Coordinates of C-alpha atoms and ligand atoms in Angstrom, one line a residue:
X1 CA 0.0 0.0 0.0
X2 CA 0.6 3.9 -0.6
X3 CA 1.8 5.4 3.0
X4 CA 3.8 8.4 3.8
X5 CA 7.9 7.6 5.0
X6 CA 9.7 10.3 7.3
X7 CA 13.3 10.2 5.8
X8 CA 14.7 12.6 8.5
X9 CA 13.7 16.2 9.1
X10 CA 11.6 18.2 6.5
X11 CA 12.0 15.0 3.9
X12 CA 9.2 12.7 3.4
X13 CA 8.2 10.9 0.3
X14 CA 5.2 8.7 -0.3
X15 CA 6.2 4.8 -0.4
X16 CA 5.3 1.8 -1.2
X17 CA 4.4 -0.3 2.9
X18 CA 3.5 -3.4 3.7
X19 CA -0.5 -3.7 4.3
X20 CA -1.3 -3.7 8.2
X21 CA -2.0 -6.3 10.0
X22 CA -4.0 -6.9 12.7
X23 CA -1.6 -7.7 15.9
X24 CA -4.1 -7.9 18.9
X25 CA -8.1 -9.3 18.9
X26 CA -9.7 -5.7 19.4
X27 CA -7.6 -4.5 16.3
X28 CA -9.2 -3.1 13.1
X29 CA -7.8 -2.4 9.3
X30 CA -9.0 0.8 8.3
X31 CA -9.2 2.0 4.7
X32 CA -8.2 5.6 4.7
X33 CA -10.5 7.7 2.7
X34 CA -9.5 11.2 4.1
X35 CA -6.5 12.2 6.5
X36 CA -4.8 15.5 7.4
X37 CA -1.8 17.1 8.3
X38 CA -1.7 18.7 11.6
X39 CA 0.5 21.4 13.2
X40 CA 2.0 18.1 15.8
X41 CA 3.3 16.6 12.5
X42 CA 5.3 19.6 11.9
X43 CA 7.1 19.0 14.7
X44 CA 7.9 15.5 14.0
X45 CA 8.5 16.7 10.1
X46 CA 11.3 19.7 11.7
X47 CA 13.0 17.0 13.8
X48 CA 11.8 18.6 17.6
X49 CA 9.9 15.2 18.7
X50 CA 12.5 12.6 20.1
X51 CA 12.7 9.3 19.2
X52 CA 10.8 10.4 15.5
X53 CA 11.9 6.8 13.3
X54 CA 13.0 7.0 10.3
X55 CA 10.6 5.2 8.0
X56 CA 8.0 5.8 10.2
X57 CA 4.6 7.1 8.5
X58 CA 2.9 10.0 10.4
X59 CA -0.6 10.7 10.3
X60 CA -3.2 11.1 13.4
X61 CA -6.2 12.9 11.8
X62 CA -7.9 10.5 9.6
X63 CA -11.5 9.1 8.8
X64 CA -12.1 5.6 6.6
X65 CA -13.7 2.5 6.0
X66 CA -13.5 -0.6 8.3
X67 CA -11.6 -3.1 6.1
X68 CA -11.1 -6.1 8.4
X69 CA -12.1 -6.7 12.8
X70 CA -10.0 -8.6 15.0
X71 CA -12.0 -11.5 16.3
X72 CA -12.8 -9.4 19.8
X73 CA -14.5 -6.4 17.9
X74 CA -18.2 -6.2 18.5
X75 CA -18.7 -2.3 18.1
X76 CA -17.5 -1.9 14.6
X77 CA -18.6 -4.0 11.4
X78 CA -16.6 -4.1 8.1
X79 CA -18.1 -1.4 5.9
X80 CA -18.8 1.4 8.8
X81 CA -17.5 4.5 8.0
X82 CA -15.4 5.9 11.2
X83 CA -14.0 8.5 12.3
X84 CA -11.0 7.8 14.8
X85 CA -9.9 9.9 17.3
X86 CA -6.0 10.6 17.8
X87 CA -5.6 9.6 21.0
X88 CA -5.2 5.9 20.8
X89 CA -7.2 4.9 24.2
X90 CA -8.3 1.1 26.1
X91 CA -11.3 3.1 27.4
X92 CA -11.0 1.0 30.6
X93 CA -7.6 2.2 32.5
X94 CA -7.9 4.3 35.7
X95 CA -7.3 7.4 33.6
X96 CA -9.6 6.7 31.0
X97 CA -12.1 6.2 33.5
X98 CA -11.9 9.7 34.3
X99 CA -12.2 10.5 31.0
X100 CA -8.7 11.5 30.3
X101 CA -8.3 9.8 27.0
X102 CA -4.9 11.4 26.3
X103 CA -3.6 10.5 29.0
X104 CA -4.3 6.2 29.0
X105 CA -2.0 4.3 31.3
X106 CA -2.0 1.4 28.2
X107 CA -1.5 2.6 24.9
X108 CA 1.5 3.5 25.3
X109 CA 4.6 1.8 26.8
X110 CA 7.3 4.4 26.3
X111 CA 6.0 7.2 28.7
X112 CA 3.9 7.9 31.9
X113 CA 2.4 11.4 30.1
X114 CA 0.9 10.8 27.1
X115 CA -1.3 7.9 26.2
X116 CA -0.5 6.4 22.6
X117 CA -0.9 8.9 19.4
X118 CA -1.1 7.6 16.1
X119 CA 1.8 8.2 14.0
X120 CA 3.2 10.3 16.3
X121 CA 7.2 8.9 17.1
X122 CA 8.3 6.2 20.0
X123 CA 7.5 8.6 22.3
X124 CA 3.7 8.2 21.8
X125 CA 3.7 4.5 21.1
X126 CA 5.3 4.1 17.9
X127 CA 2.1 3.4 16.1
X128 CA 1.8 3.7 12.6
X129 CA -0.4 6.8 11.1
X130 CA -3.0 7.4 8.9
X131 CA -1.2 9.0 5.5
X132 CA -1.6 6.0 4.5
X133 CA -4.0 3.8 2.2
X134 CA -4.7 1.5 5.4
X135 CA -4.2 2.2 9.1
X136 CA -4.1 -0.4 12.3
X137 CA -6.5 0.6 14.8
X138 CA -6.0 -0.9 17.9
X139 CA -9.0 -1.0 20.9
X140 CA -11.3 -0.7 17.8
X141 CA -13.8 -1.6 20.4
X142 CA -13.4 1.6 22.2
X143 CA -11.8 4.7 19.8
X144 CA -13.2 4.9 16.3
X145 CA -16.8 6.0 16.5
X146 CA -19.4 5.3 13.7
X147 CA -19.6 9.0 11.5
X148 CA -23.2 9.6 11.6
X149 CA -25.4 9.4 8.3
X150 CA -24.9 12.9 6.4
X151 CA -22.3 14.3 7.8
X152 CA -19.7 15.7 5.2
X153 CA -16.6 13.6 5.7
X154 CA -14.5 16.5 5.8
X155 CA -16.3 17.6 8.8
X156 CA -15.8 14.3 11.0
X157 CA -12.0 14.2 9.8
X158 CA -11.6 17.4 11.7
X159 CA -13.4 15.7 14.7
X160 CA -10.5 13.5 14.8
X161 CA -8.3 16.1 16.6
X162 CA -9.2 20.2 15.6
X163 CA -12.2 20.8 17.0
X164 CA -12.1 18.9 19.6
X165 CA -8.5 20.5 20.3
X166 CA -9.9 24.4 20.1
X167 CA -13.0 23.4 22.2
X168 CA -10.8 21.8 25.0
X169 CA -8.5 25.0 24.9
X170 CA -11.6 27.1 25.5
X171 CA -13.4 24.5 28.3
X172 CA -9.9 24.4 30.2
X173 CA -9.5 28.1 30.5
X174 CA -12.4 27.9 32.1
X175 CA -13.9 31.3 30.3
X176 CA -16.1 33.0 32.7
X177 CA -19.3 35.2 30.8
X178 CA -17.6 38.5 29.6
X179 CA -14.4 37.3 29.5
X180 CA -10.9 38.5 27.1
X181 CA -9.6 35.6 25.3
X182 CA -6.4 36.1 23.8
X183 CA -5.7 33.0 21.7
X184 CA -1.8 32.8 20.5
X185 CA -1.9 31.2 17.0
X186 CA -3.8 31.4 14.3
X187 CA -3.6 27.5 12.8
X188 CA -6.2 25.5 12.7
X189 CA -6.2 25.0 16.4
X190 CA -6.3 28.5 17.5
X191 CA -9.1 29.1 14.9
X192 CA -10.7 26.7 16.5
X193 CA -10.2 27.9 19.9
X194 CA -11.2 31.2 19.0
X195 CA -14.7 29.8 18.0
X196 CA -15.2 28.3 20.5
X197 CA -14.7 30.3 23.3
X198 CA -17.5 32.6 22.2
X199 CA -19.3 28.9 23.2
X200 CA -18.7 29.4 26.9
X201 CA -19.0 32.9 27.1
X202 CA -16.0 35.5 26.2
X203 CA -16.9 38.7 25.7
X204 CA -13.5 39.9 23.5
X205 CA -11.4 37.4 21.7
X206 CA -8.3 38.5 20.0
X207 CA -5.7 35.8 18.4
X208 CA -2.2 36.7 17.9
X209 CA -0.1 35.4 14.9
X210 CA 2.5 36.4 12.6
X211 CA 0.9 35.2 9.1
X212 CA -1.6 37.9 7.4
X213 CA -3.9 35.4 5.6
X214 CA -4.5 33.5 8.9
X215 CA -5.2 36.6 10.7
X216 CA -7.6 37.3 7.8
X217 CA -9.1 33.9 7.6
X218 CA -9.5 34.2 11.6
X219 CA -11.1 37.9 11.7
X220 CA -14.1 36.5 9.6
X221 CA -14.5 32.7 10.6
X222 CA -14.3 33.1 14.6
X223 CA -15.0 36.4 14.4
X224 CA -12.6 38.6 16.3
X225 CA -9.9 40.8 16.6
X226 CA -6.6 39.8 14.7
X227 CA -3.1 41.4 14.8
X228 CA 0.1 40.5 13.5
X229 CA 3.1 40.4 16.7
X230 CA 5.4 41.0 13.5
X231 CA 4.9 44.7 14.2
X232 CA 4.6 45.3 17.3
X233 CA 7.8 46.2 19.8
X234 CA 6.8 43.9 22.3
X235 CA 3.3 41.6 22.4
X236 CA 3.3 41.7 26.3
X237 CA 2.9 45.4 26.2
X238 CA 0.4 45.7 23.1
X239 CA -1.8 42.9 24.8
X240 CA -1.6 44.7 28.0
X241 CA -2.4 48.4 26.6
X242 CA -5.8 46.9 24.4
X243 CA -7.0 45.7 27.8
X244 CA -6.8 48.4 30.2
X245 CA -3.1 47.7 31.2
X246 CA -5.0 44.9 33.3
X247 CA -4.3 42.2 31.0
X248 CA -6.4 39.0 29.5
X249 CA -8.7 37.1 31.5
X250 CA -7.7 34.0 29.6
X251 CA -4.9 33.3 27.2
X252 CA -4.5 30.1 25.3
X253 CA -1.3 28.6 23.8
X254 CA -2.6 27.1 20.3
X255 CA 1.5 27.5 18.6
X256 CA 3.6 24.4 21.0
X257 CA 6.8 24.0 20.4
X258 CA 7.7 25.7 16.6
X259 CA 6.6 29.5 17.6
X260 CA 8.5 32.5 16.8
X261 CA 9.1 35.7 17.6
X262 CA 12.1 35.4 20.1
X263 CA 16.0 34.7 18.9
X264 CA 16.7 33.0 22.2
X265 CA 13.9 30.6 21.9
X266 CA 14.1 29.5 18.7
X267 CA 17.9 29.1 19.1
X268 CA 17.5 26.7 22.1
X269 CA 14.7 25.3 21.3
X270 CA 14.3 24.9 17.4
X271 CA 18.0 25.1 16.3
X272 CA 20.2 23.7 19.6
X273 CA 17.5 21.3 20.8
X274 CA 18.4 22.2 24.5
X275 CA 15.2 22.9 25.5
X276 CA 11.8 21.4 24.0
X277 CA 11.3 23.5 21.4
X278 CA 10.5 27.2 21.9
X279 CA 8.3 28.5 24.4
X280 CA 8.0 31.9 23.3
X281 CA 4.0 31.8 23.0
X282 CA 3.7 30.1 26.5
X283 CA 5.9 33.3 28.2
X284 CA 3.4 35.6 25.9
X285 CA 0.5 33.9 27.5
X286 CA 1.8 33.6 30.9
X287 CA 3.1 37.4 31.1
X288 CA 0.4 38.7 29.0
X289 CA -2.7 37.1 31.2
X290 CA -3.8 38.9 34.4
X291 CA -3.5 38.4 38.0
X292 CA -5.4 35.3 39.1
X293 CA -6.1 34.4 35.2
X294 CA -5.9 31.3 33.5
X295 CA -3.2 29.9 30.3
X296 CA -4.9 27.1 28.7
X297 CA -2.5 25.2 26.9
X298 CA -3.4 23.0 23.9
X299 CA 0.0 23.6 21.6
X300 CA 2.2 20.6 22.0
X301 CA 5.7 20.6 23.6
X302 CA 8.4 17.7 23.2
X303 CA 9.9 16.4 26.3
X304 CA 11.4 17.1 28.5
X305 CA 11.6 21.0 29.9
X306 CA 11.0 24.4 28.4
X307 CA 11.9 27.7 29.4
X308 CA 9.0 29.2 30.8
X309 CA 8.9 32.4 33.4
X310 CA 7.4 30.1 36.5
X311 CA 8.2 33.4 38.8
X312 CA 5.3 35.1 37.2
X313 CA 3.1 32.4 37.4
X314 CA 3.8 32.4 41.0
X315 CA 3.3 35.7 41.7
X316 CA 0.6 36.5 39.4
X317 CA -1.4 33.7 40.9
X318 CA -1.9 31.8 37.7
X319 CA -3.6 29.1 37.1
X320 CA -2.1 26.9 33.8
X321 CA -4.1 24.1 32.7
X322 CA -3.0 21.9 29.8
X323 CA -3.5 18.3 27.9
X324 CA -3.9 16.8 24.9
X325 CA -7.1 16.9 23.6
X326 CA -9.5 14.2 25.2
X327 CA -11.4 13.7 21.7
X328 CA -13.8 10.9 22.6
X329 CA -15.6 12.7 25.5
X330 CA -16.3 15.3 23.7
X331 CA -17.6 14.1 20.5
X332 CA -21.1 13.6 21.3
X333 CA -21.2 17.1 22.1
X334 CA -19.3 17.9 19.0
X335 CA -20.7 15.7 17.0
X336 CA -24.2 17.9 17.7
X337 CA -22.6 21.4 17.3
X338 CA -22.1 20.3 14.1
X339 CA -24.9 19.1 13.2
X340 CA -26.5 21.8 14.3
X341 CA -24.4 24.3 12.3
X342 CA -23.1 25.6 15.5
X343 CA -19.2 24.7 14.1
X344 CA -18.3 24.8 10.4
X345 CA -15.5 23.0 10.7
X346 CA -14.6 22.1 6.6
X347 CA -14.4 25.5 6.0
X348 CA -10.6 25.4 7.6
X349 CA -9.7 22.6 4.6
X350 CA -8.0 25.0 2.1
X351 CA -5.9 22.3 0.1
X352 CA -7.1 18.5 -1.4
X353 CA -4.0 16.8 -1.9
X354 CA -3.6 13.1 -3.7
X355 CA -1.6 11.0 -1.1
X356 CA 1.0 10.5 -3.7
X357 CA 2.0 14.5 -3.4
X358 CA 2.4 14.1 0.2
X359 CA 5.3 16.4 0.4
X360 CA 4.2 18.7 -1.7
X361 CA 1.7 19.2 1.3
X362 CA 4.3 19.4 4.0
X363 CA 6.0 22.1 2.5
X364 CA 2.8 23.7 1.8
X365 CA 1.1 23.6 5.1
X366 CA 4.6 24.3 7.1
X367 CA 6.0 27.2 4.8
X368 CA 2.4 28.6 4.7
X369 CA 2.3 28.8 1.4
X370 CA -0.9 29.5 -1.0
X371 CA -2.7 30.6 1.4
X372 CA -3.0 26.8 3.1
X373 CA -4.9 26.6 6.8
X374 CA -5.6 22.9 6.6
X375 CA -4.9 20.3 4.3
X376 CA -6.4 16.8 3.4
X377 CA -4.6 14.3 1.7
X378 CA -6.8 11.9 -0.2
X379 CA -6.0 8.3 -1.4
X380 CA -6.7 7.1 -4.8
X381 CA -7.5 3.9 -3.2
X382 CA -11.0 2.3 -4.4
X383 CA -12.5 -0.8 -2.8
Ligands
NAD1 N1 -3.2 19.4 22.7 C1 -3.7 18.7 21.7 O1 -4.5 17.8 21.8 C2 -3.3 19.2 20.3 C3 -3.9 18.7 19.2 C4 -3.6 19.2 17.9 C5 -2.6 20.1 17.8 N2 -2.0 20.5 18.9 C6 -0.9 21.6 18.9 O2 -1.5 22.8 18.7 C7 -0.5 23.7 18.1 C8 -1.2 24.4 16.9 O3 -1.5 23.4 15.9 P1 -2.0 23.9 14.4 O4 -2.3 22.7 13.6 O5 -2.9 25.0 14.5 O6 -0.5 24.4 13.9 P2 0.0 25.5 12.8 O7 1.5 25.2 12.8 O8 -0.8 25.4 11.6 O9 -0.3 26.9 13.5 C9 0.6 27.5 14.4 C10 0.4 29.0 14.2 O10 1.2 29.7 15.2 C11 1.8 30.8 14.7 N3 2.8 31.3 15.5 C12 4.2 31.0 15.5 N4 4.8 31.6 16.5 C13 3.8 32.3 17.2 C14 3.8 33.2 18.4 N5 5.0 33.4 19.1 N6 2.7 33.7 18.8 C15 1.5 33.5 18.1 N7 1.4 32.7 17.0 C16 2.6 32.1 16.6 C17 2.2 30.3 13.3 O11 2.4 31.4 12.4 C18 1.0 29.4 12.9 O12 0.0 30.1 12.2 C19 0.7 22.8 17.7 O13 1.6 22.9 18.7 C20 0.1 21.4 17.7 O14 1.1 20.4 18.0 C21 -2.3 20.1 20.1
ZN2 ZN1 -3.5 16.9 15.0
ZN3 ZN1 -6.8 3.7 29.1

């Protein structure tokens, strides 16, 4: 089969894989019919995730068709259309119990943080992803979740990780009614976060970002105020003056570990590798949030430590919350906003890319070129 191959950072090539098999009794073969490329796979594409294989195939977001069921699946049949969430999760461990799904004490044997992550490097399990023709999706029983009759496939493939990503952002900052949001990042992720805090409440929300179109794209779709940190002196300050010299009530980290904007961060972090990756929107967030406010913080970080001002949360009384996105508890209430029109979420997919010209949508989607906020690869796979 078709699937994408990491040769070593910023090269991947499509290449010809073996077909998957299934390995465990709650597995399932899933034939890809949609998968994207997320803002996490550029930091496994620019060589800031540890323990990123070569040869491995990347790939979290994705929705297909059940090919083949281990002999212990009884929730899916072959022939359902699913949509499977990125965290790879038993459902039953203590932590799952709780409902954090990222966070699974059995998908993943490498670490004690993160649960397992589909094409997402050793560190998160070391499973194979979805830019692929066909995927292995293990505890079929309990992840993938049957897309509901109608809805647009490019919808559910950014339930898979996006939405549910920006809504979590919003529900951890835990937005009172009124509220200044300042969202940091204007990717998918941030768009999405900027929706949705209207959702719980805000009252202002402004994203920060460095790329025009986005900023654009972002004014309209969430809607809100917009400004590029390109020209301005110092973010902190501009952030403070637009709110009174008070500060936001909520700031949200939706960049991780590739942001700009300061030479000392992206020298040790992006370029030396002695810290993981740069944390220059997290100190934004952090310095640019009020006393006794809250940084939610979605954008990913690599192991193991960043240099963030932990002073100022100190003295400022903050409260930081953070995870990976718990997808499956919150895609039946999701799954509704869409329906319901309440989230648009296709309207983010700028590019439709054959799988073959999957590095023509890496370098798209990370040099921001052509105007790309999401893109979908597509495989010419039929049944
Ligand atoms: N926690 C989760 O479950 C989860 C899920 C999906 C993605 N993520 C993470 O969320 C982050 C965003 O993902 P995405 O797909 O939107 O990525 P993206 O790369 O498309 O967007 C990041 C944006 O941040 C902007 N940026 C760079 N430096 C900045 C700065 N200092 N301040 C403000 N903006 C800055 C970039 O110009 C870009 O538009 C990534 O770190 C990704 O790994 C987390
Ligand atoms: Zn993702
Ligand atoms: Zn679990």
């Amino acid at each position: 089969m078709l699937a994408m191959n990491y040769r070593g950072p910023r090269r991947v090539r499509i290449d010809s894989k073996p077909y998957p098999e299934i390995k465990h009794p709650e597995d399932a073969i899933v034939r890809v019919t949609r998968s994207c490329i997320c803002g996490s796979d550029l930091h496994l594409y620019n060589g800031n995730v540890p323990d990123t294989r070569v040869g491995s195939t990347f790939g979290h977001e994705f929705v297909g068709v059940v090919e083949e069921i281990g002999s212990d699946v009884e929730k899916l049949k072959v022939g359902d259309n699913v949509l499977v969430p990125f965290n790879i999760a038993c459902g039953k461990c203590s932590f799952c119990q709780q409902g954090l799904y990222g966070n699974c004490h059995e998908s993943n044997p490498q670490a004690t943080a993160v649960g397992g992550i589909f094409g997402y490097s050793h560190t998160a399990g070391g499973f194979d992803g979805g830019q692929a023709e066909y995927v292995r999706v293990p505890y079929a029983n309990f992840g993938p979740t049957v897309i509901p009759p109608g809805m647009d496939p490019d919808d559910a493939v950014l339930l898979t990780d996006v939405v549910p990503t920006g809504y979590q952002a919003a529900e951890m900052a835990g937005i009172q009614p009124g509220d200044t949001v300042v969202v940091f990042g204007a990717g998918p992720v941030g768009i999405m976060a900027a929706r949705c805090s209207w959702l719980f409440g805000a009252g202002r929300v402004i994203v920060i970002d460095q790329v025009d179109y986005r900023l654009e794209f972002v004014r309209n779709y969430a809607p809100c105020e917009a400004y590029n940190f390109k020209g301005m002196d110092d973010p902190v300050v501009f952030i403070k003056k637009i709110t009174d010299w008070i500060g936001a009530d909520v700031c949200i980290d939706a960049v991780g570990a590739e942001a700009a904007g300061s030479a000392l961060q992206t020298i040790t972090g992006r370029k030396l590798l002695i810290q993981a990756g740069s944390a220059t929107a997290l100190h934004w967030a952090i310095n640019s949030v009020r006393k006794g406010g809250v940084v939610s913080i979605v954008g990913v970080y690599g192991p193991t430590d960043n240099l963030v001002p932990i002073g100022n949360v100190v003295n400022k009384g903050i409260t930081i919350r953070a995870n990976q996105a718990s997808v499956k508890r919150l895609l039946p209430r999701l799954i509704d906003h869409v329906q319901n029109g309440i989230l648009n979420p296709k309207a983010l997919i700028t590019h439709r890319v054959p799988l073959e010209d999957v590095a023509d949508a890496y370098n798209i989607f990370s040099n921001k070129l052509d105007n790309c906020i999401k893109p979908v690869l597509i495989p010419s796979t039929r049944s």
